[in-house]
Every structure is written in C-alpha cells, then in structure tokens.
Amino acid sequence: MCGIFGYVNYLVEKTRGDISDTLIEGLQRLEYRGYDSAGIAIDGDKADETLIFKQIGKVGALKKEVESQNLDRTATFVNHAGIAHTRWATHGEPKTVNCHPHRSDINNEFVIVHNGIITNYRELKTLLKQKGYTFESDTDTECIAKLFKHIYDTNIKNGNEPDFNELMKQVLYEIDGSYGLLVKSSHYPNEVVATRKGSPLLVGVKTEKKLKVDFVDVEFPDELPNNEAPINGNTHQNGGLLPVAQGDSGLRHSQSRAFLSEDGIPQPAEFFLSSDPASVIQHTKKVLFLEDDDIAHIYDGELHIHRATREAGISATRSIQTLEMELAQIMKGPFSHFMQKEIYEQPESTFNTMRGRIDFDNHIVKLGGLQKWLTTIRRCRRIIMIACGTSYHSCLATRSIFEELTEIPVSVELASDFLDRRSPVFRDDTCIFVSQSGETADSMLALQYCLERDALTVGVVNSVGSSISRATHCGVHINAGPEIGVASTKAYTSQYIALVMIALSLSDDRVSKINRRHEIIDGLKQIPEQIKTVLTLESKIKDLCTSELAQQKSLLLLGRGYQFASALEGALKIKEISYMHSEGVLAGELKHGVLALVDDQLPIIAFATRDSLFPKVMSSIEQVTARSGRPIIIHNTDDKSINTDKALATLEVPLSVDCLQGLLNVIPLQLISYWLAVNRGIDVDFPRNLAKSVTVE
Ligand code: UD1
Ligand code: BG6
C-alpha cells in the first residue's frame, strides 16, 4: 500500500540537495502504490541532528515543503543515510502527525518508515506509555520508533552498546504483524537497518568497481555454547520489555565478501532501499531482494544480511540480481497517463506473454514454469482460482475454457471471501493465484491458507520476485512489463492469455480436444494485431464520452457467457477511474430485476459479439430497446444482423474465437473509462481512495 525508500551514500560526495532530490524522486516513482501523504528524514547541520519533513497530499507537496525550509542545499555529505515514505492511511487519518518517518522522541534519536501493520501495537503503546513515552500520532508505526529507543536505552543502562542490527533483532522480538521497515538513528550515524515480513523490500547496490561476488552471505547468530537466541526479553512472555542482549554485540567481525576490495581500502558505494524495483532502476540494475525476517544492515559501504535464528531450509546467501526492467518502461513516453500508455501497450504486452511459449506453427504451448507440474495438476480433483479485483475478472473470463479443455471442475474465488468462509481446501486441490503485483494481502493470505493445507499452489503473476511469485510452488509470469496506472489494463489481457495458455498446456494430452486447441492457438496468434485494430476506435470513443455519456450518472453493461467477465471488468474500470456508478449485469438476469431501471435515459453497453449465446444477447437487447432504451452495442466488424437504428452507438471489434473474444471486447471499455475520467478532470493514474498494490487486509 505505502511505499518506502532509503538512500545511503558512502565515500560518495553528495550535497543535501542531491540527497533530498534522490529521496523525493524515489518516492515519486512509488506514488502509484499509495499517496495521501509523504515524508523524509535526512541529516541536519549539527552532529547527531536528524531533520524530518512531512506533508499531506502528493509527493510534489513534500518537495515544496522541503524547498520552503531554507536549508543549505549545498552542504556536502561524504557519508549519509536518508529514509523516506509515501503513505496510504490505514491507522489514523491523513494528517501531518500521522505521516512517516515516525520518531522515538523529540530529539529524533530513532526515525523509521514502515509498510504494513503492527497487530500488537495497542499493547505495545500501553506498555510504552506506562514507561513514560508520549505518542504524537494515531499510527501503529510510532510504537516501533519508541520501542527502538526504549530497548536501546535499556541496553545502555545494562552496560551494553548493541550493534544496530542487534538492536533491530531485539525490537523484532517484540512486534507482531507485517512490515517493511527502514530505521535511521543518530546513535548509528550514516547507517540504516532494514527488515521485512510479508511486505516487499529490496536493496539496490551501486559501486564504481565490479562487486567481488554477486551474492551476500547471510550472517546467523553466533552459535553460543548454550545455543540460545541472544535475546530473552519478550513482552509476550514477561511483559517487561527488558532485553538482555549479549551475543556478538558491538563486534563487527564479519566482512561482506561482495564488497571486499583487493587492497582492503574501503570502496565508495551507494545503496537504494525500496519496496519496489521501479524506484531503484534509474540508479542501478543490481538488486538484492530481502527474504522475510532478513535484517539488512548497511554501514561503511557494505551490505550485511543478518538473521535472528538459524532455521532449517534458509539459504546462506542472497544473490545480487540484475534487473532487466528498463527505465523507459516505467516512463510515460508520449502518453498523457500511464493508464493510456498501458492500454496502448497491449499489442506488445499480449505478444510478450506468449513470446517463446507458443509454437504457432506446430500448435504447441510450453510454459517453462509449469512443465514439471502438469501431471500433478492434471490429477487434481478440482482447480480453485483465487484473486482480487481485475485479476479476479481474468479468472472469471477463463473459467469456462478451463473446464472445457481440462474437464476438471473449476471454482473462482475472491480471496477475501474465500478466507472469510474458511473454505475447505484439500491436498489434492490445485489453487491458482492470479495477481498483477504479487503482493495483494488478501491473495497472499489465501495462499498461506492453501499452503498450510498442502494444496498445490500455482501463481499467475506479473511482478517477478514478488511475494506470491516466490511463495507458490510453481507458476507463470505474465511478462506484461511494469503496470503503473492504478486501473489495471494490460495486466488483465496478459493474465487472461496466461490462463488460457495454462488450460491449453493441461489439455495437450487430450486427443478429443485437438481441433479446439488448434482453433484457440490460431486465435491467440492474431490477438496482438486485432488489439491494434480495436485501438483505432479511440477517437469515436472519445467523442461518445464528450457527448452522449458526458453528463450521465450511471451506466449498465450487459454480457452473457464469456462476455459476463467483460461486463464486470468494464464496470469496474468505469467505477474506479471516472467515479461513475456502473454495473455489470448478466444479460440472462435482466428480466429478473434490472429491467426496472431501463428507460430512455440510462446508458447501457451491450456485448453482442458472435458466439453460441449471440441470439440470447440479441433478445436481451430487444428487451432494452422495447422499453425505449438506446444501447451502445459492441459487435463484430460488418455484422449485418445488428439493428443500428435503435442503438445510441455501435463499436465494431474484430471476430475472434469465442473464449478469446473478451480480450478484444474489454479494450473499448478501458478507453471509455479513460476518456470519461479525463473529461471529468480526474487524475486517471491516481484515482481517489484507491491504491495500486493493496498490501493490507
Ligand atoms: C524463464 C525466465 C525467463 C527466460 C526463460 C527461458 C525468469 C523469471 N523467467 O521463463 O527470463 O527467458 O525462462 O527459458 O527467470 N513461478 C512461480 N510462481 C509464479 C510465477 C513463476 O513459482 O507465480 C516460477 C515458475 O514455476 C518457474 C519460475 O518461477 O520456476 C519462472 O517462471 P516463468 O518466468 O513463468 O518461467 P519461464 O517462462 O520459463
Ligand atoms: C487493487 C488494484 O485493488 O488490487 C486493482 O487497484 C487490482 O487494480 C487489485 O485489480 C488486485 O491486485 P493484484 O495486484 O493482486 O492483481
């Protein structure tokens, strides 16, 4: 939901202006994740001084706030650590005191930024208040900052000066919940500690010289003679918050091999910490994804990864990967909005989903990530597709072809409802998780639930390295490229294709399905070009949105069979971007209630493309026109059976195979929602109250 960003420079001279610009630009690239307020923490002019700047609204407002402070932007820092945050309110309304960074005390001894939720914050807050701490905000996060100070002071009182990462371990012992966390402290100048649990976090690394090795060793606690964890204070056990840390405190006996220089002289280095690769890529392509419970400690130009305990199955290294994503991919290019750009990328993104996976000449589909698992999936007793929002609609759109090709029962579930019902799941079930971000909390929780029940889990995910992609047994990356617009467009069409490809792979041993499979594979080949044709409708759609649809308050979408998902997805797009009420209706249900709404005013969009249900859809359209309704009809090119006289408008789309037609039919709706919103002066990429990645329940 929120975004976190950190920047550490070591032996690299930067002005205060450079540093705050880097932090603010980093936040700007994270804005799409959530954006009701933002803040940064940087060093002041005096030793031990940390400055915090916060502002509600967009990151641009924070930039102005920092500029208005009359800071000396030319002051230089050879070593420095700064942290930053964009917030989407969960605990406490969007107001300045609730913005991050949060601090331990009025001297800003410890400042932190946090994504996620601390579930035991009330207990911690009560305890810390009893110990004399005064809270400034309504957030769950602030208790972590206070906890840092409390535990640090307690250590010092006991004659122990803990290493920063050691202190982090002690704090983590006390908190429950999910987090991506960055901490900066005047007690540990120019250092940052970072950790994650259920919330993404990565570290970008930039050095002049090539790294010695492309991995970082994980440092486990010293194996103490009594083999005990170094911390024994725990609120849950003794309610006392009394850490007695000994262990290897204060001793920096390790060196990170990746950062070792030939001559032992420290190397200049810069580190970029972020919840999202999109904000790091402009600085470096070398990144390390943290695992849950990893503690990253950055100091003296080195990155160290620590863990509080040595658990079985945990890898002893973390690799430094090279991100393939190009900066150009995350820029808007010639388009006014990311959403528009992403709508126009669909000929390419759908092609990329299929690239290297479909041999069109020989009608073979090969998904590298699923090959080993196909036999197990074919044997499962049912398939459950689980997702949220648009991703859920891509499941609905493909359910029928899944059932037809695989002959395995398929159910489609909204992740939150699936969990609310504690739906029964068994070890012979296959659960498919569809998610653009791979970080959606509801989907992630449903995934944990299915893993606990030993079901086979399959991911269909856009973000490589995301939590869902990593936690599933196997899966398919949809390869649509970064999607930044909050309204999902290209991810939908790519998810749709990926799911169809999975159904095709699962049925490639069925002789009875050969003709159908060939028909679909031939259909898929044409999709990218056909999407290009649909995109030429934009000017007609733009006119429709500035004329007939401009002043409307409500809109219905009618679809049936494969097109019911198109109706639901179209309605969702219109709602989230233009704030206009819209509803997707199953055409067969029209006469059971919705018909009461029909008059000559209410705009109705009907999907009347050719498939076996076409006659039934036509009869629904007649029911509408018989009541003076004037539908906008989406139909196939040159279909002479459509009575255009009674229609408000018609939009022609090329003909595809029935189960793929939705890929083309949804695009006019993406464009309608876009132009309705633009005409209403809405910031399309940042619709109110919504976030791209919803990492809270
Ligand atoms: C992979 C490479 C691709 C390369 C291709 C060449 C990655 C990410 N992909 O693509 O760059 O061009 O081989 O053969 O390195 N997975 C999950 N859950 C998910 C998604 C994926 O577990 O939600 C797993 C898959 O099972 C697989 C791996 O991640 O083991 C990569 O999946 P995917 O990118 O779809 O595989 P390929 O298309 O083979
Ligand atoms: C949010 C987004 O609600 O999450 C939607 O605004 C998206 O566009 C939904 O469909 C699910 O996200 P994801 O990343 O799991 O596909």
mmCIF file of N, CA and C and ligand atoms in Angstrom, residues 357 366-370 373 433 457-461 464 468-479, ligand 1:
data_model
loop_
_atom_site.group_PDB
_atom_site.id
_atom_site.type_symbol
_atom_site.label_atom_id
_atom_site.label_comp_id
_atom_site.label_asym_id
_atom_site.label_seq_id
_atom_site.Cartn_x
_atom_site.Cartn_y
_atom_site.Cartn_z
ATOM 1 N N ARG A 357 6.678 -19.092 -25.765
ATOM 2 C CA ARG A 357 5.880 -20.103 -25.069
ATOM 3 C C ARG A 357 4.913 -20.826 -26.009
ATOM 4 N N LYS A 366 4.180 -24.268 -24.419
ATOM 5 C CA LYS A 366 5.120 -24.783 -23.414
ATOM 6 C C LYS A 366 5.401 -23.689 -22.394
ATOM 7 N N LEU A 367 4.935 -23.895 -21.183
ATOM 8 C CA LEU A 367 5.163 -22.921 -20.112
ATOM 9 C C LEU A 367 6.281 -23.455 -19.229
ATOM 10 N N GLY A 368 7.452 -22.805 -19.330
ATOM 11 C CA GLY A 368 8.635 -23.293 -18.611
ATOM 12 C C GLY A 368 8.365 -23.531 -17.127
ATOM 13 N N GLY A 369 7.609 -22.642 -16.520
ATOM 14 C CA GLY A 369 7.380 -22.722 -15.078
ATOM 15 C C GLY A 369 6.403 -23.804 -14.656
ATOM 16 N N LEU A 370 5.721 -24.421 -15.618
ATOM 17 C CA LEU A 370 4.693 -25.412 -15.240
ATOM 18 C C LEU A 370 5.005 -26.823 -15.708
ATOM 19 N N TRP A 373 5.076 -29.714 -13.462
ATOM 20 C CA TRP A 373 3.923 -29.859 -12.560
ATOM 21 C C TRP A 373 2.646 -30.290 -13.266
ATOM 22 N N PHE A 433 -3.315 -18.678 -8.060
ATOM 23 C CA PHE A 433 -3.384 -17.308 -7.533
ATOM 24 C C PHE A 433 -3.008 -16.334 -8.635
ATOM 25 N N THR A 457 0.007 -25.054 -5.176
ATOM 26 C CA THR A 457 -0.292 -23.643 -5.461
ATOM 27 C C THR A 457 0.462 -23.183 -6.715
ATOM 28 N N VAL A 458 -0.270 -22.492 -7.558
ATOM 29 C CA VAL A 458 0.275 -22.018 -8.835
ATOM 30 C C VAL A 458 0.068 -20.502 -8.888
ATOM 31 N N GLY A 459 1.101 -19.763 -9.246
ATOM 32 C CA GLY A 459 0.956 -18.302 -9.350
ATOM 33 C C GLY A 459 0.822 -17.869 -10.807
ATOM 34 N N VAL A 460 0.014 -16.864 -11.042
ATOM 35 C CA VAL A 460 -0.019 -16.206 -12.352
ATOM 36 C C VAL A 460 0.190 -14.732 -12.027
ATOM 37 N N VAL A 461 1.424 -14.278 -12.178
ATOM 38 C CA VAL A 461 1.850 -13.042 -11.546
ATOM 39 C C VAL A 461 2.623 -12.179 -12.548
ATOM 40 N N VAL A 464 7.935 -10.174 -11.142
ATOM 41 C CA VAL A 464 8.926 -11.215 -10.839
ATOM 42 C C VAL A 464 9.550 -10.877 -9.484
ATOM 43 N N ILE A 468 3.952 -13.443 -3.985
ATOM 44 C CA ILE A 468 3.148 -14.579 -4.477
ATOM 45 C C ILE A 468 3.975 -15.420 -5.450
ATOM 46 N N SER A 469 4.755 -14.739 -6.276
ATOM 47 C CA SER A 469 5.579 -15.479 -7.229
ATOM 48 C C SER A 469 6.558 -16.389 -6.490
ATOM 49 N N ARG A 470 7.048 -15.908 -5.361
ATOM 50 C CA ARG A 470 8.047 -16.700 -4.638
ATOM 51 C C ARG A 470 7.441 -17.767 -3.746
ATOM 52 N N ALA A 471 6.253 -17.481 -3.225
ATOM 53 C CA ALA A 471 5.689 -18.428 -2.254
ATOM 54 C C ALA A 471 4.945 -19.589 -2.916
ATOM 55 N N THR A 472 4.535 -19.430 -4.178
ATOM 56 C CA THR A 472 3.812 -20.524 -4.845
ATOM 57 C C THR A 472 4.779 -21.634 -5.247
ATOM 58 N N HIS A 473 4.231 -22.854 -5.416
ATOM 59 C CA HIS A 473 5.092 -23.967 -5.811
ATOM 60 C C HIS A 473 5.647 -23.758 -7.217
ATOM 61 N N CYS A 474 4.815 -23.229 -8.074
ATOM 62 C CA CYS A 474 5.212 -23.037 -9.472
ATOM 63 C C CYS A 474 4.322 -21.953 -10.052
ATOM 64 N N GLY A 475 4.513 -21.629 -11.313
ATOM 65 C CA GLY A 475 3.637 -20.599 -11.865
ATOM 66 C C GLY A 475 4.103 -20.067 -13.195
ATOM 67 N N VAL A 476 3.443 -18.996 -13.584
ATOM 68 C CA VAL A 476 3.709 -18.374 -14.875
ATOM 69 C C VAL A 476 3.810 -16.872 -14.659
ATOM 70 N N HIS A 477 4.910 -16.288 -15.073
ATOM 71 C CA HIS A 477 4.987 -14.824 -15.074
ATOM 72 C C HIS A 477 4.321 -14.338 -16.348
ATOM 73 N N ILE A 478 3.456 -13.358 -16.223
ATOM 74 C CA ILE A 478 2.693 -12.960 -17.415
ATOM 75 C C ILE A 478 3.512 -12.054 -18.340
ATOM 76 N N ASN A 479 4.625 -11.543 -17.825
ATOM 77 C CA ASN A 479 5.576 -10.763 -18.647
ATOM 78 C C ASN A 479 4.929 -9.564 -19.353
HETATM 79 C C1 UD1 B 1 12.129 -18.273 -17.544
HETATM 80 C C2 UD1 B 1 12.774 -16.948 -17.199
HETATM 81 C C3 UD1 B 1 12.866 -16.096 -18.440
HETATM 82 C C4 UD1 B 1 13.657 -16.852 -19.507
HETATM 83 C C5 UD1 B 1 13.026 -18.226 -19.759
HETATM 84 C C6 UD1 B 1 13.949 -19.014 -20.683
HETATM 85 C C7 UD1 B 1 12.507 -15.833 -15.038
HETATM 86 C C8 UD1 B 1 11.652 -15.057 -14.120
HETATM 87 N N1 UD1 B 1 11.985 -16.257 -16.200
HETATM 88 O O1 UD1 B 1 10.828 -18.013 -18.044
HETATM 89 O O2 UD1 B 1 13.543 -14.865 -18.124
HETATM 90 O O3 UD1 B 1 13.644 -16.128 -20.721
HETATM 91 O O4 UD1 B 1 12.912 -18.940 -18.529
HETATM 92 O O5 UD1 B 1 13.718 -20.343 -20.640
HETATM 93 O O6 UD1 B 1 13.670 -16.051 -14.743
HETATM 94 N N2 UD1 B 1 6.947 -19.170 -10.701
HETATM 95 C C9 UD1 B 1 6.298 -19.417 -9.520
HETATM 96 N N3 UD1 B 1 5.208 -18.665 -9.210
HETATM 97 C C10 UD1 B 1 4.746 -17.678 -10.008
HETATM 98 C C11 UD1 B 1 5.399 -17.427 -11.222
HETATM 99 C C12 UD1 B 1 6.501 -18.195 -11.545
HETATM 100 O O7 UD1 B 1 6.696 -20.297 -8.748
HETATM 101 O O8 UD1 B 1 3.754 -17.023 -9.646
HETATM 102 C C13 UD1 B 1 8.149 -19.959 -11.012
HETATM 103 C C14 UD1 B 1 7.958 -20.905 -12.184
HETATM 104 O O9 UD1 B 1 7.432 -22.153 -11.793
HETATM 105 C C15 UD1 B 1 9.376 -21.001 -12.702
HETATM 106 C C16 UD1 B 1 9.969 -19.611 -12.418
HETATM 107 O O10 UD1 B 1 9.156 -19.049 -11.420
HETATM 108 O O11 UD1 B 1 10.096 -21.928 -11.947
HETATM 109 C C17 UD1 B 1 9.988 -18.723 -13.650
HETATM 110 O O12 UD1 B 1 8.675 -18.646 -14.212
HETATM 111 P P1 UD1 B 1 8.438 -18.022 -15.649
HETATM 112 O O13 UD1 B 1 9.126 -16.708 -15.721
HETATM 113 O O14 UD1 B 1 6.992 -18.031 -15.956
HETATM 114 O O15 UD1 B 1 9.213 -19.121 -16.492
HETATM 115 P P2 UD1 B 1 9.681 -19.114 -17.989
HETATM 116 O O16 UD1 B 1 8.616 -18.622 -18.899
HETATM 117 O O17 UD1 B 1 10.248 -20.466 -18.218
#
